[in-house]
One Martini backbone bead per residue (centre of mass of N, CA, C, O) as a GRO file, in nm:
protein
  200
    1GLN     BB    1  10.084  26.467   2.142
    2PRO     BB    2   9.851  26.695   2.347
    3HIS     BB    3   9.640  26.803   2.123
    4SER     BB    4   9.460  26.485   2.111
    5HIS     BB    5   9.147  26.347   1.945
    6ASN     BB    6   9.186  26.045   1.854
    7SER     BB    7   9.082  25.872   2.149
    8ASN     BB    8   8.784  25.993   2.083
    9ALA     BB    9   8.680  25.924   1.809
   10MET     BB   10   8.443  25.859   1.576
   11LYS     BB   11   8.481  25.563   1.371
   12PHE     BB   12   8.274  25.486   1.167
   13TYR     BB   13   8.400  25.357   0.910
   14LEU     BB   14   8.393  25.072   1.140
   15ILE     BB   15   8.107  25.019   1.044
   16ASP     BB   16   7.906  24.830   0.902
   17THR     BB   17   7.691  24.882   0.639
   18ASN     BB   18   7.516  24.656   0.720
   19VAL     BB   19   7.439  24.706   1.055
   20ILE     BB   20   7.307  24.955   0.949
   21LYS     BB   21   7.078  24.817   0.735
   22PHE     BB   22   6.954  24.648   0.965
   23SER     BB   23   6.903  24.889   1.227
   24SER     BB   24   6.739  25.061   1.013
   25LEU     BB   25   6.517  24.799   0.964
   26ILE     BB   26   6.415  24.782   1.237
   27ILE     BB   27   6.373  25.050   1.345
   28GLY     BB   28   6.181  25.160   1.036
   29ARG     BB   29   5.946  24.995   1.027
   30ARG     BB   30   5.728  25.210   1.094
   31VAL     BB   31   5.743  25.419   0.909
   32ILE     BB   32   5.696  25.272   0.644
   33TRP     BB   33   5.381  25.154   0.766
   34LEU     BB   34   5.293  25.432   0.778
   35SER     BB   35   5.294  25.549   0.476
   36ILE     BB   36   5.123  25.322   0.374
   37LYS     BB   37   4.880  25.374   0.546
   38SER     BB   38   4.801  25.663   0.476
   39PHE     BB   39   4.801  25.579   0.167
   40ILE     BB   40   4.572  25.406   0.176
   41GLY     BB   41   4.380  25.652   0.324
   42ALA     BB   42   4.385  25.840   0.111
   43LEU     BB   43   4.285  25.638  -0.176
   44VAL     BB   44   4.077  25.412   0.026
   45PRO     BB   45   3.773  25.311   0.073
   46THR     BB   46   3.627  25.272   0.379
   47ASN     BB   47   3.520  24.956   0.320
   48TRP     BB   48   3.827  24.878   0.218
   49LYS     BB   49   4.061  24.939   0.419
   50GLU     BB   50   4.099  24.682   0.609
   51SER     BB   51   4.180  24.478   0.427
   52VAL     BB   52   4.407  24.653   0.278
   53ILE     BB   53   4.586  24.661   0.546
   54ILE     BB   54   4.619  24.356   0.573
   55VAL     BB   55   4.767  24.293   0.308
   56ALA     BB   56   4.993  24.518   0.349
   57ARG     BB   57   5.106  24.417   0.638
   58SER     BB   58   5.225  24.149   0.487
   59ILE     BB   59   5.378  24.236   0.269
   60THR     BB   60   5.562  24.476   0.410
   61SER     BB   61   5.659  24.164   0.629
   62PHE     BB   62   5.789  24.019   0.427
   63PHE     BB   63   5.978  24.241   0.297
   64ILE     BB   64   6.131  24.297   0.541
   65LEU     BB   65   6.231  24.046   0.613
   66THR     BB   66   6.379  23.970   0.330
   67THR     BB   67   6.577  24.204   0.377
   68LEU     BB   68   6.678  24.076   0.659
   69LEU     BB   69   6.786  23.799   0.537
   70CYS     BB   70   6.968  23.933   0.298
   71ILE     BB   71   7.170  24.103   0.532
   72ALA     BB   72   7.226  23.898   0.727
   73SER     BB   73   7.428  23.667   0.496
   74PHE     BB   74   7.693  23.900   0.502
   75PHE     BB   75   7.713  23.764   0.808
   76VAL     BB   76   7.791  23.458   0.753
   77LEU     BB   77   8.051  23.512   0.591
   78TYR     BB   78   8.178  23.769   0.778
   79HIS     BB   79   8.123  23.584   1.065
   80PRO     BB   80   8.093  23.466   1.354
   81LEU     BB   81   7.808  23.301   1.475
   82VAL     BB   82   7.772  23.409   1.750
   83THR     BB   83   7.744  23.726   1.586
   84ASN     BB   84   7.500  23.634   1.447
   85LEU     BB   85   7.314  23.591   1.713
   86TYR     BB   86   7.296  23.887   1.819
   87LEU     BB   87   7.042  23.926   1.601
   88VAL     BB   88   6.876  23.675   1.684
   89TYR     BB   89   6.744  23.740   1.974
   90PRO     BB   90   6.553  23.930   2.010
   91MET     BB   91   6.331  23.799   1.826
   92SER     BB   92   6.263  23.592   1.968
   93MET     BB   93   6.140  23.737   2.213
   94TYR     BB   94   5.899  23.780   1.994
   95PHE     BB   95   5.764  23.494   2.013
   96PHE     BB   96   5.731  23.489   2.339
   97LEU     BB   97   5.543  23.757   2.334
   98PHE     BB   98   5.348  23.705   2.101
   99GLY     BB   99   5.424  23.490   1.858
  100LEU     BB  100   5.262  23.519   1.533
  101ALA     BB  101   5.220  23.777   1.530
  102GLY     BB  102   5.243  24.080   1.342
  103GLU     BB  103   5.124  24.376   1.424
  104PRO     BB  104   5.365  24.431   1.629
  105PHE     BB  105   5.601  24.461   1.435
  106LEU     BB  106   5.438  24.738   1.272
  107GLU     BB  107   5.323  24.820   1.552
  108LEU     BB  108   5.313  25.005   1.842
  109PHE     BB  109   4.970  24.988   1.931
  110PRO     BB  110   4.743  24.743   1.838
  111LYS     BB  111   4.422  24.704   1.782
  112HIS     BB  112   4.287  24.589   2.040
  113PRO     BB  113   3.993  24.413   2.183
  114THR     BB  114   4.061  24.571   2.482
  115SER     BB  115   4.095  24.915   2.334
  116LYS     BB  116   3.834  24.906   2.173
  117ALA     BB  117   3.650  24.882   2.448
  118LEU     BB  118   3.744  25.101   2.603
  119ASN     BB  119   3.705  25.345   2.449
  120GLY     BB  120   3.398  25.309   2.417
  121LEU     BB  121   3.381  25.308   2.788
  122LEU     BB  122   3.458  25.617   2.751
  123LYS     BB  123   3.287  25.755   2.589
  124GLU     BB  124   3.036  25.702   2.743
  125ASN     BB  125   3.035  25.646   3.082
  126TYR     BB  126   3.076  25.444   3.196
  127LEU     BB  127   2.883  25.225   3.468
  128PRO     BB  128   2.908  24.970   3.646
  129THR     BB  129   2.723  24.754   3.852
  130SER     BB  130   2.782  24.506   3.863
  131PRO     BB  131   3.020  24.226   3.904
  132GLU     BB  132   3.075  24.124   3.660
  133SER     BB  133   3.114  24.391   3.504
  134ILE     BB  134   3.383  24.494   3.684
  135ARG     BB  135   3.544  24.233   3.616
  136ALA     BB  136   3.518  24.249   3.272
  137ASP     BB  137   3.686  24.529   3.324
  138VAL     BB  138   3.943  24.424   3.463
  139ILE     BB  139   4.059  24.252   3.283
  140MET     BB  140   4.054  24.439   3.056
  141PHE     BB  141   4.236  24.639   3.198
  142LYS     BB  142   4.490  24.424   3.221
  143ALA     BB  143   4.524  24.334   2.956
  144ASP     BB  144   4.588  24.659   2.827
  145TYR     BB  145   4.840  24.686   3.016
  146SER     BB  146   5.023  24.442   2.911
  147MET     BB  147   5.021  24.502   2.634
  148LYS     BB  148   5.170  24.768   2.662
  149ARG     BB  149   5.400  24.702   2.820
  150LYS     BB  150   5.521  24.445   2.620
  151GLN     BB  151   5.545  24.722   2.394
  152ALA     BB  152   5.742  24.876   2.516
  153LEU     BB  153   5.963  24.660   2.601
  154PHE     BB  154   6.029  24.565   2.330
  155ASN     BB  155   6.120  24.857   2.178
  156SER     BB  156   6.310  24.922   2.332
  157ILE     BB  157   6.509  24.676   2.378
  158ILE     BB  158   6.546  24.684   2.063
  159SER     BB  159   6.624  25.035   2.017
  160ALA     BB  160   6.884  24.990   2.194
  161TYR     BB  161   7.011  24.774   2.086
  162TYR     BB  162   7.022  24.818   1.725
  163SER     BB  163   7.156  25.139   1.814
  164ALA     BB  164   7.434  25.061   2.054
  165TYR     BB  165   7.511  24.767   2.033
  166VAL     BB  166   7.554  24.616   1.792
  167PRO     BB  167   7.786  24.829   1.652
  168CYS     BB  168   7.993  24.704   1.857
  169CYS     BB  169   8.006  24.390   1.781
  170PHE     BB  170   8.090  24.474   1.446
  171THR     BB  171   8.379  24.551   1.479
  172PRO     BB  172   8.709  24.571   1.443
  173ARG     BB  173   8.911  24.376   1.647
  174SER     BB  174   9.134  24.602   1.682
  175LEU     BB  175   8.913  24.700   1.792
  176HIS     BB  176   8.857  24.937   2.090
  177TYR     BB  177   8.607  24.900   2.345
  178ASP     BB  178   8.435  24.983   2.622
  179ILE     BB  179   8.215  24.790   2.789
  180GLU     BB  180   8.090  24.999   3.043
  181TRP     BB  181   8.024  25.246   2.847
  182VAL     BB  182   7.849  25.058   2.680
  183GLY     BB  183   7.640  24.996   2.865
  184ARG     BB  184   7.521  25.273   2.949
  185HIS     BB  185   7.478  25.376   2.723
  186VAL     BB  186   7.216  25.102   2.663
  187PHE     BB  187   7.042  25.202   2.949
  188LEU     BB  188   6.995  25.537   2.812
  189VAL     BB  189   6.850  25.440   2.615
  190TRP     BB  190   6.618  25.259   2.757
  191LEU     BB  191   6.532  25.475   2.941
  192GLY     BB  192   6.445  25.658   2.751
  193LEU     BB  193   6.243  25.535   2.599
  194LEU     BB  194   6.081  25.396   2.770
  195SER     BB  195   5.924  25.666   2.879
  196LEU     BB  196   5.817  25.736   2.552
  197TYR     BB  197   5.655  25.438   2.567
  198THR     BB  198   5.488  25.491   2.888
  199PHE     BB  199   5.387  25.836   2.788
  200ARG     BB  200   5.234  25.819   2.499
   0.00000   0.00000   0.00000
């Protein structure tokens, strides 16, 4: 077949549907949370809003993690252990960077105490005069920058990993794909996402 495009065709039907569900839930978790948060913002009175958001964030995180565990149980049945570790590897990076804090899991840039203080300082046109207040401001700026950098790196790595690499890991063994091309593809997706998260 001289004009056959079969060798270059995308074979989406070979991708495991559980991989698509798992990756979509990991990548789309913020869409779910922002929908719930905007719903709360529209219906709940202002003085209760903060408390309801904290409870709703906990329930949403629990629901998402439970759903991810249910989907991951299918992988344990049908895939070898090493392949299953590909799914949980980036989540271990989350605990290394953020500990047990649940807010960075759902919020793109969570309201860190230093961020709130910095926003207040910037709105007031605050100019420190004493060396102690200048040092305190520098420490606040460094902590805020460090938190935003960690969030941008983590979110770009997670999104690139689950959208570009994981679907290739769970393809049937009979399917051959070019590992070098996948590596370049993951790198370009990561670079694009990093620039989006950084210049947000």
